[in-house]
Coordinates of N, CA and C in Angstrom, one line a residue:
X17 N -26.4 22.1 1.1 CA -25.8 23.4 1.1 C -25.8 24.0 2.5
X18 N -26.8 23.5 3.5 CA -27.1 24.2 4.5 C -26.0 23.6 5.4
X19 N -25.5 22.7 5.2 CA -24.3 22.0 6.1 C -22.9 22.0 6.0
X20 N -22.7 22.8 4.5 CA -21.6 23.3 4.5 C -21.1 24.3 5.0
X21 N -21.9 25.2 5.7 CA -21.3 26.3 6.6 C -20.9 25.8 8.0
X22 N -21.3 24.5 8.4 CA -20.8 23.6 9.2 C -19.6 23.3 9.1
X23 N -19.2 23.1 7.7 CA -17.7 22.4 7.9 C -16.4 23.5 8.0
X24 N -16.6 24.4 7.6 CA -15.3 25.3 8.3 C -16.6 27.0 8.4
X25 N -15.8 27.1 9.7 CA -16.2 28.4 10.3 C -16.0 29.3 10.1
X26 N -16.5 30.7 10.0 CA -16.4 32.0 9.6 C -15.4 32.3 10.6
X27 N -15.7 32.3 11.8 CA -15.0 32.3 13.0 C -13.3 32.0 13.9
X28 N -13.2 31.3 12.4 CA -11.7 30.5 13.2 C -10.6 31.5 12.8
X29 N -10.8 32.2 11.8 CA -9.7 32.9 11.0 C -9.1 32.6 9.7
X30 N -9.0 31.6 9.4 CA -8.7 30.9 8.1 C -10.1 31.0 7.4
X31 N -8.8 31.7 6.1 CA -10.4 31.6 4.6 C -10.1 30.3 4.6
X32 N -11.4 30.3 4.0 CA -11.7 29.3 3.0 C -10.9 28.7 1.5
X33 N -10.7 29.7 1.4 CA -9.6 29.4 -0.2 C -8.3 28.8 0.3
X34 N -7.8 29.0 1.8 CA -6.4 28.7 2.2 C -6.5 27.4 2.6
X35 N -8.2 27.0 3.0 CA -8.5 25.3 3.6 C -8.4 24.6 2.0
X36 N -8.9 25.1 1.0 CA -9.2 24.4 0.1 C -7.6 24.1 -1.0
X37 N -7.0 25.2 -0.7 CA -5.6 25.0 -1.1 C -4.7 24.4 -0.6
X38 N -5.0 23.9 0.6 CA -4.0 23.0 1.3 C -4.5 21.8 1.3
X39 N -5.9 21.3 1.1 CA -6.5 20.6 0.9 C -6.0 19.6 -0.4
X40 N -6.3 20.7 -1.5 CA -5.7 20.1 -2.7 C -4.6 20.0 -3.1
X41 N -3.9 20.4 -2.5 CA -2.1 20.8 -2.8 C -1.9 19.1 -2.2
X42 N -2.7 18.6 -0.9 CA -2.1 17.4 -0.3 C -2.6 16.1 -1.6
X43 N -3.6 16.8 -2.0 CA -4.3 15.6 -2.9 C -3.5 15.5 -4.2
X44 N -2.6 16.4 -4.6 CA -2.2 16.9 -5.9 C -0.5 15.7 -5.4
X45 N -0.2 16.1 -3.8 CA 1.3 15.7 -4.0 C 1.1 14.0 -3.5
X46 N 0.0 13.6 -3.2 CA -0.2 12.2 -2.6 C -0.8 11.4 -4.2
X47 N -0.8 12.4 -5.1 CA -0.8 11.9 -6.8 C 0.0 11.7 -7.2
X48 N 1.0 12.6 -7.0 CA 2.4 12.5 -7.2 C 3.4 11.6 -7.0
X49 N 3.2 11.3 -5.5 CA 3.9 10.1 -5.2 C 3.5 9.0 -5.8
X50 N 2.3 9.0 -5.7 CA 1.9 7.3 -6.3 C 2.2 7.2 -7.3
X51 N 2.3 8.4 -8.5 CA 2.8 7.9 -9.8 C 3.9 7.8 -9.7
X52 N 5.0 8.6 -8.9 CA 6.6 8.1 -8.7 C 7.0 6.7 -8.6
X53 N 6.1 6.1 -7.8 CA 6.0 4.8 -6.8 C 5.8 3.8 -7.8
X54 N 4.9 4.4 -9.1 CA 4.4 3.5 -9.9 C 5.3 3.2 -10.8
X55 N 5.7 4.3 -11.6 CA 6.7 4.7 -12.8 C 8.0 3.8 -11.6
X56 N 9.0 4.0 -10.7 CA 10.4 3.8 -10.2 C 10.0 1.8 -10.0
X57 N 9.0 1.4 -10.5 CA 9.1 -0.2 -9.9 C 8.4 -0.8 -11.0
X58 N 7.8 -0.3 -12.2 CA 7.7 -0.7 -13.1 C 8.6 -1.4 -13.5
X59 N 9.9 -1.3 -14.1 CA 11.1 -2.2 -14.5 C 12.6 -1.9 -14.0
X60 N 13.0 -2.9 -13.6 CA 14.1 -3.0 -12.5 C 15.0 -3.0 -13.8
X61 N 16.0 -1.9 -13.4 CA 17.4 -1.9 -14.3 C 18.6 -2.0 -13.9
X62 N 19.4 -2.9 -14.2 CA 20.8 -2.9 -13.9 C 21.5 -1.6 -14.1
X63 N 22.0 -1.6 -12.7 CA 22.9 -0.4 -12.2 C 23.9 0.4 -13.0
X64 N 25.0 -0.7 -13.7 CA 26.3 -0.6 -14.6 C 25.6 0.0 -15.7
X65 N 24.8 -1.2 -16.4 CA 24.5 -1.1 -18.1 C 23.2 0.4 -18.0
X66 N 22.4 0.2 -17.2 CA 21.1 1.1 -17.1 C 20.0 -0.1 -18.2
X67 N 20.1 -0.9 -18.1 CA 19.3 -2.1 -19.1 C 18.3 -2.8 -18.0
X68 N 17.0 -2.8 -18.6 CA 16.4 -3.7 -17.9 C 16.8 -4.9 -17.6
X69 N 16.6 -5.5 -16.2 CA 17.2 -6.6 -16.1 C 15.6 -7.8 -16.0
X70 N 15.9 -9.0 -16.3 CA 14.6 -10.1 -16.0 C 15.1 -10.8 -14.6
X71 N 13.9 -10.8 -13.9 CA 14.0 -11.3 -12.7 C 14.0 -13.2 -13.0
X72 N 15.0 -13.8 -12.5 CA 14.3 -15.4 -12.6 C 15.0 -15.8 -11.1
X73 N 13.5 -16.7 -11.0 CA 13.6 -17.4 -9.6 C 14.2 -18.9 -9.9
X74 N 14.7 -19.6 -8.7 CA 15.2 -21.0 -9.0 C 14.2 -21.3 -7.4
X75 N 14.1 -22.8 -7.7 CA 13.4 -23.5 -6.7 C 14.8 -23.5 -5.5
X76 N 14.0 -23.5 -4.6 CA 14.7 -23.6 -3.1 C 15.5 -25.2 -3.0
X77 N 16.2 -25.3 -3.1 CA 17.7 -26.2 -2.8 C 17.1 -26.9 -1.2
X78 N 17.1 -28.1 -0.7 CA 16.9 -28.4 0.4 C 18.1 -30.1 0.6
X79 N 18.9 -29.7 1.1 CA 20.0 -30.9 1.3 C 20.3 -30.9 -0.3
X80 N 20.4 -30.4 -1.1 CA 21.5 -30.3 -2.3 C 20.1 -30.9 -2.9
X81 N 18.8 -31.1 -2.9 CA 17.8 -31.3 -4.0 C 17.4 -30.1 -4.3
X82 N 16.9 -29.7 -5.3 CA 15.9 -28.7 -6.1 C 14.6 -29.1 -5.4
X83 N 13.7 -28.4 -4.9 CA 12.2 -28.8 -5.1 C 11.4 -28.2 -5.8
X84 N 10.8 -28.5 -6.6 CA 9.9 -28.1 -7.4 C 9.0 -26.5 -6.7
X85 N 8.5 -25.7 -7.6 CA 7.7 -25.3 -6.2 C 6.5 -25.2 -7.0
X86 N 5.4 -25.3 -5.7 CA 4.0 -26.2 -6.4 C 2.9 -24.6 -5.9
X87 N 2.7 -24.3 -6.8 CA 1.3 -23.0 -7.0 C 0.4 -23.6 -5.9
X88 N -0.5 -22.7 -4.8 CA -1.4 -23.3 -4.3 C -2.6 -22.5 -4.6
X89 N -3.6 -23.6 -5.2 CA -4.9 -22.5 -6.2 C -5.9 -22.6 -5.2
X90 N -5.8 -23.1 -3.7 CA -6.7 -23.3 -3.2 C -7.2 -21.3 -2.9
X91 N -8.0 -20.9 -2.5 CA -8.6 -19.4 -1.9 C -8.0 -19.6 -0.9
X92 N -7.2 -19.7 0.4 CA -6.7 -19.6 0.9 C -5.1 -19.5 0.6
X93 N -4.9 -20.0 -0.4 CA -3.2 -20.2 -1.0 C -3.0 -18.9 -1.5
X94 N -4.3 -18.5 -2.4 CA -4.2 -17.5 -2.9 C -4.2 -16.2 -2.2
X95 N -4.9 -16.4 -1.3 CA -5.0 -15.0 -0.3 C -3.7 -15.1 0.4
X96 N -3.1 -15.8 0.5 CA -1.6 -15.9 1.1 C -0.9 -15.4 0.2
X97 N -1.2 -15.5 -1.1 CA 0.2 -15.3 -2.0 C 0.4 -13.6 -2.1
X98 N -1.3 -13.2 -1.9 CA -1.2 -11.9 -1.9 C -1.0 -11.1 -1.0
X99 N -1.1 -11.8 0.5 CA -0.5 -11.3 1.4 C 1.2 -11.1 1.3
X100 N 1.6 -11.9 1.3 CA 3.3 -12.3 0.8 C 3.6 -10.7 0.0
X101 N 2.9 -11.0 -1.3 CA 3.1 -9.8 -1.7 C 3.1 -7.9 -1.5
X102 N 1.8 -8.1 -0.2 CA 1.5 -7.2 0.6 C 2.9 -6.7 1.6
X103 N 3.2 -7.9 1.9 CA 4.3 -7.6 2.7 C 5.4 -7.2 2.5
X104 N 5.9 -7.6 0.9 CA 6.7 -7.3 0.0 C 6.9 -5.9 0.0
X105 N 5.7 -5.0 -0.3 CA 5.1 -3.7 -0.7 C 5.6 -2.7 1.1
X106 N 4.9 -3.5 1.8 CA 5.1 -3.4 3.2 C 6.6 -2.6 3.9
X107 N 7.4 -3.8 3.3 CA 8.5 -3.7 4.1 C 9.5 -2.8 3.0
X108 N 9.2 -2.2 2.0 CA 10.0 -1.1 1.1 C 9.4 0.0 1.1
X109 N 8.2 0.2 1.9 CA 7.5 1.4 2.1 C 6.7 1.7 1.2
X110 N 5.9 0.8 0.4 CA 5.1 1.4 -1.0 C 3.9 0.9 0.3
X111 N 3.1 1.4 0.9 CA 1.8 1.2 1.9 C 0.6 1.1 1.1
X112 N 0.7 1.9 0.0 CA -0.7 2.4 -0.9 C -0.9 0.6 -2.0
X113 N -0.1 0.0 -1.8 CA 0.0 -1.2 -2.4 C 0.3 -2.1 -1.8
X114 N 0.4 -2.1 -0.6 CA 0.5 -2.9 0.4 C -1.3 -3.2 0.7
X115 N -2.0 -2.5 0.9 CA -3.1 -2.1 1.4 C -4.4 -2.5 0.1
X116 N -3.4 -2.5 -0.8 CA -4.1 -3.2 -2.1 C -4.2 -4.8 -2.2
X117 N -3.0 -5.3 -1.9 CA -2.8 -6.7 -2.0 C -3.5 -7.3 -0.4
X118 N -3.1 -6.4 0.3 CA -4.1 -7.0 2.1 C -5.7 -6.8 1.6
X119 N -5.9 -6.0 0.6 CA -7.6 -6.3 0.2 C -8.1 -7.5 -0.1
X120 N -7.1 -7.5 -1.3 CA -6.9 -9.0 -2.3 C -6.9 -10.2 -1.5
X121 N -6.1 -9.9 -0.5 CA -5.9 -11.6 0.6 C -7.1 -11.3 1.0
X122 N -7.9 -10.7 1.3 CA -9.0 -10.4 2.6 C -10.7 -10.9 1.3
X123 N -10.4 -10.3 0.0 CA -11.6 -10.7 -0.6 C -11.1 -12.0 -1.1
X124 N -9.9 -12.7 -1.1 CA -9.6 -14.2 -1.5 C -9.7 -15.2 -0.1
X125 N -9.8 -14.4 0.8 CA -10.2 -16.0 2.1 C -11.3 -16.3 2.1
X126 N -11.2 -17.8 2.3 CA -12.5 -18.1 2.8 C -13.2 -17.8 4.2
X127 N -13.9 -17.1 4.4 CA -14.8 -17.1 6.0 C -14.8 -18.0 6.6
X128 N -14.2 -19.0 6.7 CA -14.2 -20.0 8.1 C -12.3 -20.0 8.5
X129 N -11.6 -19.7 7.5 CA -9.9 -19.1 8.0 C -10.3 -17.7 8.8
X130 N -10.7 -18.1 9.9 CA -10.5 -16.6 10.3 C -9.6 -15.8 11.2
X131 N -8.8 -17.1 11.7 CA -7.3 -16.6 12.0 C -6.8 -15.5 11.5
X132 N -6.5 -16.4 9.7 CA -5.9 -15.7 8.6 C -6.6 -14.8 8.7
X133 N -7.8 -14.3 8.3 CA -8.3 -13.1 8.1 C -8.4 -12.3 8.9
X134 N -8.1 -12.2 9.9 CA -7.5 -11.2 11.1 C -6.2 -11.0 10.8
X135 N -5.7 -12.2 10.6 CA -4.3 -11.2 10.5 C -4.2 -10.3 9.3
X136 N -4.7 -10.3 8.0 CA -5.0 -9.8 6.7 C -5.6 -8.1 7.5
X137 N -6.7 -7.9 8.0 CA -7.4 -7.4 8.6 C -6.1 -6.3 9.3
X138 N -5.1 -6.9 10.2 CA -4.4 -6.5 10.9 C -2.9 -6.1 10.6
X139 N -2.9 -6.9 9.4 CA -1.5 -5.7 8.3 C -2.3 -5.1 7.6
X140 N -3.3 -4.5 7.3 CA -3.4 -3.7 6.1 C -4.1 -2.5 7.2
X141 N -4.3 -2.7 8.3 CA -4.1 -1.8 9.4 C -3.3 -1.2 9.7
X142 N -1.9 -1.8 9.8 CA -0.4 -1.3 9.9 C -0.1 -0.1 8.7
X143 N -0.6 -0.9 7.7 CA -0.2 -0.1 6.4 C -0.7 1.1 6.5
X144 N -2.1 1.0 6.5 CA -3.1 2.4 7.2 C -2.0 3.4 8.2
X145 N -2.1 2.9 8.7 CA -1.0 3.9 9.9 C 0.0 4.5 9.5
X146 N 0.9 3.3 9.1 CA 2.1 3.9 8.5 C 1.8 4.7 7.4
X147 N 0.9 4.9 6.5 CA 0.8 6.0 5.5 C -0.3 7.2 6.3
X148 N -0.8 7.2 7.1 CA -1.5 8.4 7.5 C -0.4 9.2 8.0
X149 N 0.8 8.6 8.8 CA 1.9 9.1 9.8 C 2.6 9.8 8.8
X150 N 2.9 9.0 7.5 CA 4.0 9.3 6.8 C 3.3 10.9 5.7
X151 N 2.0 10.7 5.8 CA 1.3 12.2 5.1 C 1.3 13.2 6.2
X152 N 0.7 12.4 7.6 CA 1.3 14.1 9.0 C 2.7 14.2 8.7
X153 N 3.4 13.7 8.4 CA 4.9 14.3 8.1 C 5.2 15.4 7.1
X154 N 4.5 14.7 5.9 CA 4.5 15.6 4.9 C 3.4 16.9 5.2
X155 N 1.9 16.7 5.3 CA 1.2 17.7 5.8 C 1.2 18.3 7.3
X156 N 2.0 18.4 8.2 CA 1.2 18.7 9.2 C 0.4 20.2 9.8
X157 N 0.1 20.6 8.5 CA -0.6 22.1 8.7 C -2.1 21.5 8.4
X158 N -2.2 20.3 8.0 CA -3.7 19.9 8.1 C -4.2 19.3 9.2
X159 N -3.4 18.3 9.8 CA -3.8 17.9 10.8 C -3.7 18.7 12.3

C-alpha cells in the first residue's frame, strides 16, 4: 500500500480515475481485438457461396513428380514447423499469435541449435514491436 502512492502522483494533475480508465479501456479494446482476430480466422468461407470452404494441400510437383512430403518429428523440425507458422501469423498481422507459435519454436529446440534459437528469439522480438507500435497507434494518450 505504501508504494502505491508512488505510482501516480498527486501532483501531475491527472486523477486517478482518468489513469485507471484509460488503463482499462486499453485492456478492454486489446480483448476485443483478439477475440475479432480469433472469431474472423476460425473458418475460411468462400466469398460467392458464404460456405465454409476446406483447405487441401497437394505435395510440391518437382520436374513433373509429386513428392511426397515427409513430417519432421525431430524437436528441431518441430520448432521449425512452428516457426513457419509464426510467420504465417507474422506476415497478415495477427502478432499476438505470431508471438505464441515463436514461444512454441523456442520451448521445442533443442539447446545446442542455437543459431535457430536466436533466430526464434529474434522474430518474436519483431512481433513484440510490431504490436507495442501498433497499440501506440491505437493508445497514444498512454504512452
Amino acid at each position: 500500500m505504501a508504494s502505491s502512492k508512488y505510482l501516480i502522483s498527486d501532483d501531475t494533475g491527472i486523477p486517478k480515475w482518468k489513469v485507471a480508465l484509460a488503463i482499462g479501456g486499453a485492456a478492454a479494446l486489446c480483448a476485443a481485438l483478439y477475440y475479432k482476430q480469433c472469431v474472423t480466422q476460425s473458418s475460411p468461407k468462400d466469398s460467392k457461396t458464404g460456405k465454409e470452404t476446406a483447405k487441401t494441400s497437394s505435395p510440391k510437383a518437382k520436374n513433373g513428380v509429386q513428392t511426397p512430403i515427409v513430417e519432421d518429428t525431430s524437436p528441431l523440425g518441430i520448432a521449425k514447423k512452428h516457426k513457419g507458422e509464426g510467420n504465417n501469423h507474422y506476415r497478415v498481422g495477427n502478432y499476438l499469435e505470431a508471438i505464441e507459435c515463436y514461444d512454441a519454436a523456442i520451448k521445442a529446440c533443442p539447446p545446442e541449435a542455437t543459431q535457430d534459437l536466436a533466430t526464434f528469439y529474434q522474430n518474436k522480438a519483431a512481433a513484440n514491436e510490431l504490436l507495442v507500435s501498433k497499440l501506440v497507434l491505437l493508445f497514444p494518450v498512454l504512452m
